[in-house]
mmCIF file with all atom_site columns, C-alpha atoms in Angstrom:
data_model
loop_
_atom_site.group_PDB
_atom_site.id
_atom_site.type_symbol
_atom_site.label_atom_id
_atom_site.label_alt_id
_atom_site.label_comp_id
_atom_site.label_asym_id
_atom_site.label_entity_id
_atom_site.label_seq_id
_atom_site.pdbx_PDB_ins_code
_atom_site.Cartn_x
_atom_site.Cartn_y
_atom_site.Cartn_z
_atom_site.occupancy
_atom_site.B_iso_or_equiv
_atom_site.pdbx_formal_charge
_atom_site.auth_seq_id
_atom_site.auth_comp_id
_atom_site.auth_asym_id
_atom_site.auth_atom_id
_atom_site.pdbx_PDB_model_num
ATOM 1   C CA . UNK A 1 1   ? 158.186 57.539 -19.123 1.00 65.00 ? 1   UNK A CA 1
ATOM 2   C CA . UNK A 1 2   ? 161.839 56.670 -20.915 1.00 72.00 ? 2   UNK A CA 1
ATOM 3   C CA . UNK A 1 3   ? 161.752 54.184 -23.807 1.00 74.00 ? 3   UNK A CA 1
ATOM 4   C CA . UNK A 1 4   ? 164.689 52.182 -23.978 1.00 74.00 ? 4   UNK A CA 1
ATOM 5   C CA . UNK A 1 5   ? 165.840 50.334 -27.314 1.00 72.00 ? 5   UNK A CA 1
ATOM 6   C CA . UNK A 1 6   ? 166.622 47.015 -27.648 1.00 74.00 ? 6   UNK A CA 1
ATOM 7   C CA . UNK A 1 7   ? 170.309 46.876 -28.293 1.00 70.00 ? 7   UNK A CA 1
ATOM 8   C CA . UNK A 1 8   ? 171.395 43.265 -28.623 1.00 81.00 ? 8   UNK A CA 1
ATOM 9   C CA . UNK A 1 9   ? 169.397 39.970 -29.205 1.00 86.00 ? 9   UNK A CA 1
ATOM 10  C CA . UNK A 1 10  ? 170.971 36.664 -29.315 1.00 89.00 ? 10  UNK A CA 1
ATOM 11  C CA . UNK A 1 11  ? 169.260 33.395 -29.785 1.00 88.00 ? 11  UNK A CA 1
ATOM 12  C CA . UNK A 1 12  ? 170.175 30.046 -28.441 1.00 87.00 ? 12  UNK A CA 1
ATOM 13  C CA . UNK A 1 13  ? 168.964 26.291 -28.746 1.00 82.00 ? 13  UNK A CA 1
ATOM 14  C CA . UNK A 1 14  ? 170.446 23.117 -28.175 1.00 79.00 ? 14  UNK A CA 1
ATOM 15  C CA . UNK A 1 15  ? 173.931 23.006 -30.015 1.00 81.00 ? 15  UNK A CA 1
ATOM 16  C CA . UNK A 1 16  ? 173.611 26.564 -31.190 1.00 85.00 ? 16  UNK A CA 1
ATOM 17  C CA . UNK A 1 17  ? 174.717 29.018 -28.962 1.00 88.00 ? 17  UNK A CA 1
ATOM 18  C CA . UNK A 1 18  ? 174.343 33.064 -28.771 1.00 90.00 ? 18  UNK A CA 1
ATOM 19  C CA . UNK A 1 19  ? 173.426 33.518 -32.240 1.00 92.00 ? 19  UNK A CA 1
ATOM 20  C CA . UNK A 1 20  ? 173.113 37.207 -32.960 1.00 91.00 ? 20  UNK A CA 1
ATOM 21  C CA . UNK A 1 21  ? 169.502 37.706 -34.507 1.00 89.00 ? 21  UNK A CA 1
ATOM 22  C CA . UNK A 1 22  ? 166.950 40.624 -34.475 1.00 83.00 ? 22  UNK A CA 1
ATOM 23  C CA . UNK A 1 23  ? 163.271 40.504 -34.015 1.00 76.00 ? 23  UNK A CA 1
ATOM 24  C CA . UNK A 1 24  ? 160.599 39.164 -34.847 1.00 78.00 ? 24  UNK A CA 1
ATOM 25  C CA . UNK A 1 25  ? 162.012 35.716 -35.360 1.00 80.00 ? 25  UNK A CA 1
ATOM 26  C CA . UNK A 1 26  ? 161.444 32.312 -34.337 1.00 80.00 ? 26  UNK A CA 1
ATOM 27  C CA . UNK A 1 27  ? 163.991 29.486 -34.229 1.00 80.00 ? 27  UNK A CA 1
ATOM 28  C CA . UNK A 1 28  ? 163.304 28.159 -37.578 1.00 81.00 ? 28  UNK A CA 1
ATOM 29  C CA . UNK A 1 29  ? 164.031 31.451 -39.241 1.00 86.00 ? 29  UNK A CA 1
ATOM 30  C CA . UNK A 1 30  ? 167.284 32.011 -37.457 1.00 88.00 ? 30  UNK A CA 1
ATOM 31  C CA . UNK A 1 31  ? 168.691 28.607 -38.061 1.00 85.00 ? 31  UNK A CA 1
ATOM 32  C CA . UNK A 1 32  ? 167.459 28.485 -41.875 1.00 88.00 ? 32  UNK A CA 1
ATOM 33  C CA . UNK A 1 33  ? 168.780 32.408 -42.433 1.00 90.00 ? 33  UNK A CA 1
ATOM 34  C CA . UNK A 1 34  ? 172.213 31.218 -41.263 1.00 90.00 ? 34  UNK A CA 1
ATOM 35  C CA . UNK A 1 35  ? 171.928 27.793 -43.243 1.00 89.00 ? 35  UNK A CA 1
ATOM 36  C CA . UNK A 1 36  ? 172.314 25.896 -39.990 1.00 85.00 ? 36  UNK A CA 1
ATOM 37  C CA . UNK A 1 37  ? 169.768 23.935 -40.717 1.00 81.00 ? 37  UNK A CA 1
ATOM 38  C CA . UNK A 1 38  ? 167.792 23.072 -44.227 1.00 83.00 ? 38  UNK A CA 1
ATOM 39  C CA . UNK A 1 39  ? 164.238 21.860 -45.290 1.00 82.00 ? 39  UNK A CA 1
ATOM 40  C CA . UNK A 1 40  ? 160.758 22.516 -44.830 1.00 83.00 ? 40  UNK A CA 1
ATOM 41  C CA . UNK A 1 41  ? 159.604 23.102 -41.087 1.00 77.00 ? 41  UNK A CA 1
ATOM 42  C CA . UNK A 1 42  ? 158.249 19.588 -40.942 1.00 80.00 ? 42  UNK A CA 1
ATOM 43  C CA . UNK A 1 43  ? 161.438 18.390 -42.195 1.00 79.00 ? 43  UNK A CA 1
ATOM 44  C CA . UNK A 1 44  ? 163.444 20.188 -39.420 1.00 74.00 ? 44  UNK A CA 1
ATOM 45  C CA . UNK A 1 45  ? 160.919 18.904 -36.576 1.00 72.00 ? 45  UNK A CA 1
ATOM 46  C CA . UNK A 1 46  ? 162.063 15.320 -37.854 1.00 75.00 ? 46  UNK A CA 1
ATOM 47  C CA . UNK A 1 47  ? 165.791 16.216 -37.869 1.00 72.00 ? 47  UNK A CA 1
ATOM 48  C CA . UNK A 1 48  ? 165.311 17.830 -34.219 1.00 69.00 ? 48  UNK A CA 1
ATOM 49  C CA . UNK A 1 49  ? 164.174 14.694 -32.658 1.00 69.00 ? 49  UNK A CA 1
ATOM 50  C CA . UNK A 1 50  ? 167.758 13.264 -33.102 1.00 64.00 ? 50  UNK A CA 1
ATOM 51  C CA . UNK A 1 51  ? 169.902 16.725 -32.871 1.00 64.00 ? 51  UNK A CA 1
ATOM 52  C CA . UNK A 1 52  ? 167.477 18.404 -30.489 1.00 62.00 ? 52  UNK A CA 1
ATOM 53  C CA . UNK A 1 53  ? 167.996 21.836 -32.746 1.00 59.00 ? 53  UNK A CA 1
ATOM 54  C CA . UNK A 1 54  ? 165.215 23.283 -30.889 1.00 64.00 ? 54  UNK A CA 1
ATOM 55  C CA . UNK A 1 55  ? 165.585 22.254 -27.185 1.00 64.00 ? 55  UNK A CA 1
ATOM 56  C CA . UNK A 1 56  ? 165.607 25.151 -24.740 1.00 73.00 ? 56  UNK A CA 1
ATOM 57  C CA . UNK A 1 57  ? 165.231 27.866 -27.126 1.00 79.00 ? 57  UNK A CA 1
ATOM 58  C CA . UNK A 1 58  ? 166.184 31.163 -25.679 1.00 82.00 ? 58  UNK A CA 1
ATOM 59  C CA . UNK A 1 59  ? 166.000 34.641 -27.269 1.00 83.00 ? 59  UNK A CA 1
ATOM 60  C CA . UNK A 1 60  ? 167.955 37.053 -24.971 1.00 84.00 ? 60  UNK A CA 1
ATOM 61  C CA . UNK A 1 61  ? 167.644 40.814 -25.144 1.00 81.00 ? 61  UNK A CA 1
ATOM 62  C CA . UNK A 1 62  ? 170.095 43.338 -23.715 1.00 79.00 ? 62  UNK A CA 1
ATOM 63  C CA . UNK A 1 63  ? 168.598 46.649 -22.224 1.00 79.00 ? 63  UNK A CA 1
ATOM 64  C CA . UNK A 1 64  ? 171.480 49.070 -21.104 1.00 79.00 ? 64  UNK A CA 1
ATOM 65  C CA . UNK A 1 65  ? 170.328 51.985 -18.443 1.00 81.00 ? 65  UNK A CA 1
ATOM 66  C CA . UNK A 1 66  ? 172.495 54.336 -17.874 1.00 84.00 ? 66  UNK A CA 1
ATOM 67  C CA . UNK A 1 67  ? 173.919 54.817 -13.974 1.00 86.00 ? 67  UNK A CA 1
ATOM 68  C CA . UNK A 1 68  ? 171.822 57.413 -13.463 1.00 87.00 ? 68  UNK A CA 1
ATOM 69  C CA . UNK A 1 69  ? 168.397 55.367 -14.652 1.00 83.00 ? 69  UNK A CA 1
ATOM 70  C CA . UNK A 1 70  ? 169.746 52.250 -12.986 1.00 79.00 ? 70  UNK A CA 1
ATOM 71  C CA . UNK A 1 71  ? 170.102 54.281 -9.484  1.00 83.00 ? 71  UNK A CA 1
ATOM 72  C CA . UNK A 1 72  ? 166.327 55.155 -9.695  1.00 81.00 ? 72  UNK A CA 1
ATOM 73  C CA . UNK A 1 73  ? 164.386 53.570 -6.633  1.00 77.00 ? 73  UNK A CA 1
ATOM 74  C CA . UNK A 1 74  ? 161.597 52.065 -9.148  1.00 77.00 ? 74  UNK A CA 1
ATOM 75  C CA . UNK A 1 75  ? 162.084 50.813 -12.590 1.00 76.00 ? 75  UNK A CA 1
ATOM 76  C CA . UNK A 1 76  ? 158.919 49.971 -14.310 1.00 75.00 ? 76  UNK A CA 1
ATOM 77  C CA . UNK A 1 77  ? 159.426 47.373 -17.483 1.00 74.00 ? 77  UNK A CA 1
ATOM 78  C CA . UNK A 1 78  ? 156.851 47.518 -19.769 1.00 73.00 ? 78  UNK A CA 1
ATOM 79  C CA . UNK A 1 79  ? 156.756 44.762 -22.612 1.00 71.00 ? 79  UNK A CA 1
ATOM 80  C CA . UNK A 1 80  ? 154.424 44.707 -25.966 1.00 68.00 ? 80  UNK A CA 1
ATOM 81  C CA . UNK A 1 81  ? 154.170 41.947 -28.918 1.00 67.00 ? 81  UNK A CA 1
ATOM 82  C CA . UNK A 1 82  ? 155.399 38.976 -26.718 1.00 68.00 ? 82  UNK A CA 1
ATOM 83  C CA . UNK A 1 83  ? 153.385 36.076 -28.289 1.00 67.00 ? 83  UNK A CA 1
ATOM 84  C CA . UNK A 1 84  ? 155.560 33.206 -27.030 1.00 69.00 ? 84  UNK A CA 1
ATOM 85  C CA . UNK A 1 85  ? 156.136 31.753 -23.583 1.00 71.00 ? 85  UNK A CA 1
ATOM 86  C CA . UNK A 1 86  ? 158.826 33.973 -21.793 1.00 76.00 ? 86  UNK A CA 1
ATOM 87  C CA . UNK A 1 87  ? 160.432 34.457 -18.724 1.00 78.00 ? 87  UNK A CA 1
ATOM 88  C CA . UNK A 1 88  ? 161.687 38.168 -17.560 1.00 78.00 ? 88  UNK A CA 1
ATOM 89  C CA . UNK A 1 89  ? 165.130 38.105 -16.230 1.00 78.00 ? 89  UNK A CA 1
ATOM 90  C CA . UNK A 1 90  ? 166.588 41.230 -15.019 1.00 76.00 ? 90  UNK A CA 1
ATOM 91  C CA . UNK A 1 91  ? 170.134 41.455 -13.366 1.00 75.00 ? 91  UNK A CA 1
ATOM 92  C CA . UNK A 1 92  ? 169.847 37.981 -13.038 1.00 80.00 ? 92  UNK A CA 1
ATOM 93  C CA . UNK A 1 93  ? 166.483 37.871 -10.741 1.00 81.00 ? 93  UNK A CA 1
ATOM 94  C CA . UNK A 1 94  ? 163.121 36.090 -12.205 1.00 82.00 ? 94  UNK A CA 1
ATOM 95  C CA . UNK A 1 95  ? 160.380 38.730 -12.238 1.00 78.00 ? 95  UNK A CA 1
ATOM 96  C CA . UNK A 1 96  ? 157.873 36.390 -13.898 1.00 77.00 ? 96  UNK A CA 1
ATOM 97  C CA . UNK A 1 97  ? 156.625 34.395 -16.840 1.00 78.00 ? 97  UNK A CA 1
ATOM 98  C CA . UNK A 1 98  ? 154.567 35.707 -19.803 1.00 75.00 ? 98  UNK A CA 1
ATOM 99  C CA . UNK A 1 99  ? 152.031 33.570 -21.641 1.00 70.00 ? 99  UNK A CA 1
ATOM 100 C CA . UNK A 1 100 ? 151.360 33.556 -25.188 1.00 61.00 ? 100 UNK A CA 1
ATOM 101 C CA . UNK A 1 101 ? 148.039 35.271 -24.524 1.00 59.00 ? 101 UNK A CA 1
ATOM 102 C CA . UNK A 1 102 ? 149.703 38.043 -23.311 1.00 55.00 ? 102 UNK A CA 1
ATOM 103 C CA . UNK A 1 103 ? 150.281 41.503 -25.412 1.00 60.00 ? 103 UNK A CA 1
ATOM 104 C CA . UNK A 1 104 ? 151.372 44.089 -23.142 1.00 63.00 ? 104 UNK A CA 1
ATOM 105 C CA . UNK A 1 105 ? 152.753 43.192 -19.814 1.00 64.00 ? 105 UNK A CA 1
ATOM 106 C CA . UNK A 1 106 ? 154.139 45.426 -16.959 1.00 62.00 ? 106 UNK A CA 1
ATOM 107 C CA . UNK A 1 107 ? 156.960 44.485 -14.506 1.00 62.00 ? 107 UNK A CA 1
ATOM 108 C CA . UNK A 1 108 ? 157.690 46.380 -11.172 1.00 62.00 ? 108 UNK A CA 1
#
């Protein structure tokens, strides 16, 4: 088995696009750490109704493969520690959705 490190992680929500971040993270932590929103989570939830800070929150990760690795007939992707609903998209194709109760997921 080959382990690959996730090298680039970005976050987008509402008017905020492609903010570099590291995991673990939440929409609240990313936006407050950068001073883009201020206040308690309750304050920000109230603000968000008008400005949609947290609409369509997306964390995006990039996993890079060498040409030799990418040319394999099968690639199995094992993800762990996913605690929020997530869609797995690989090379532009959706491979499924992870619910928030799954801790380890395999994709073929």
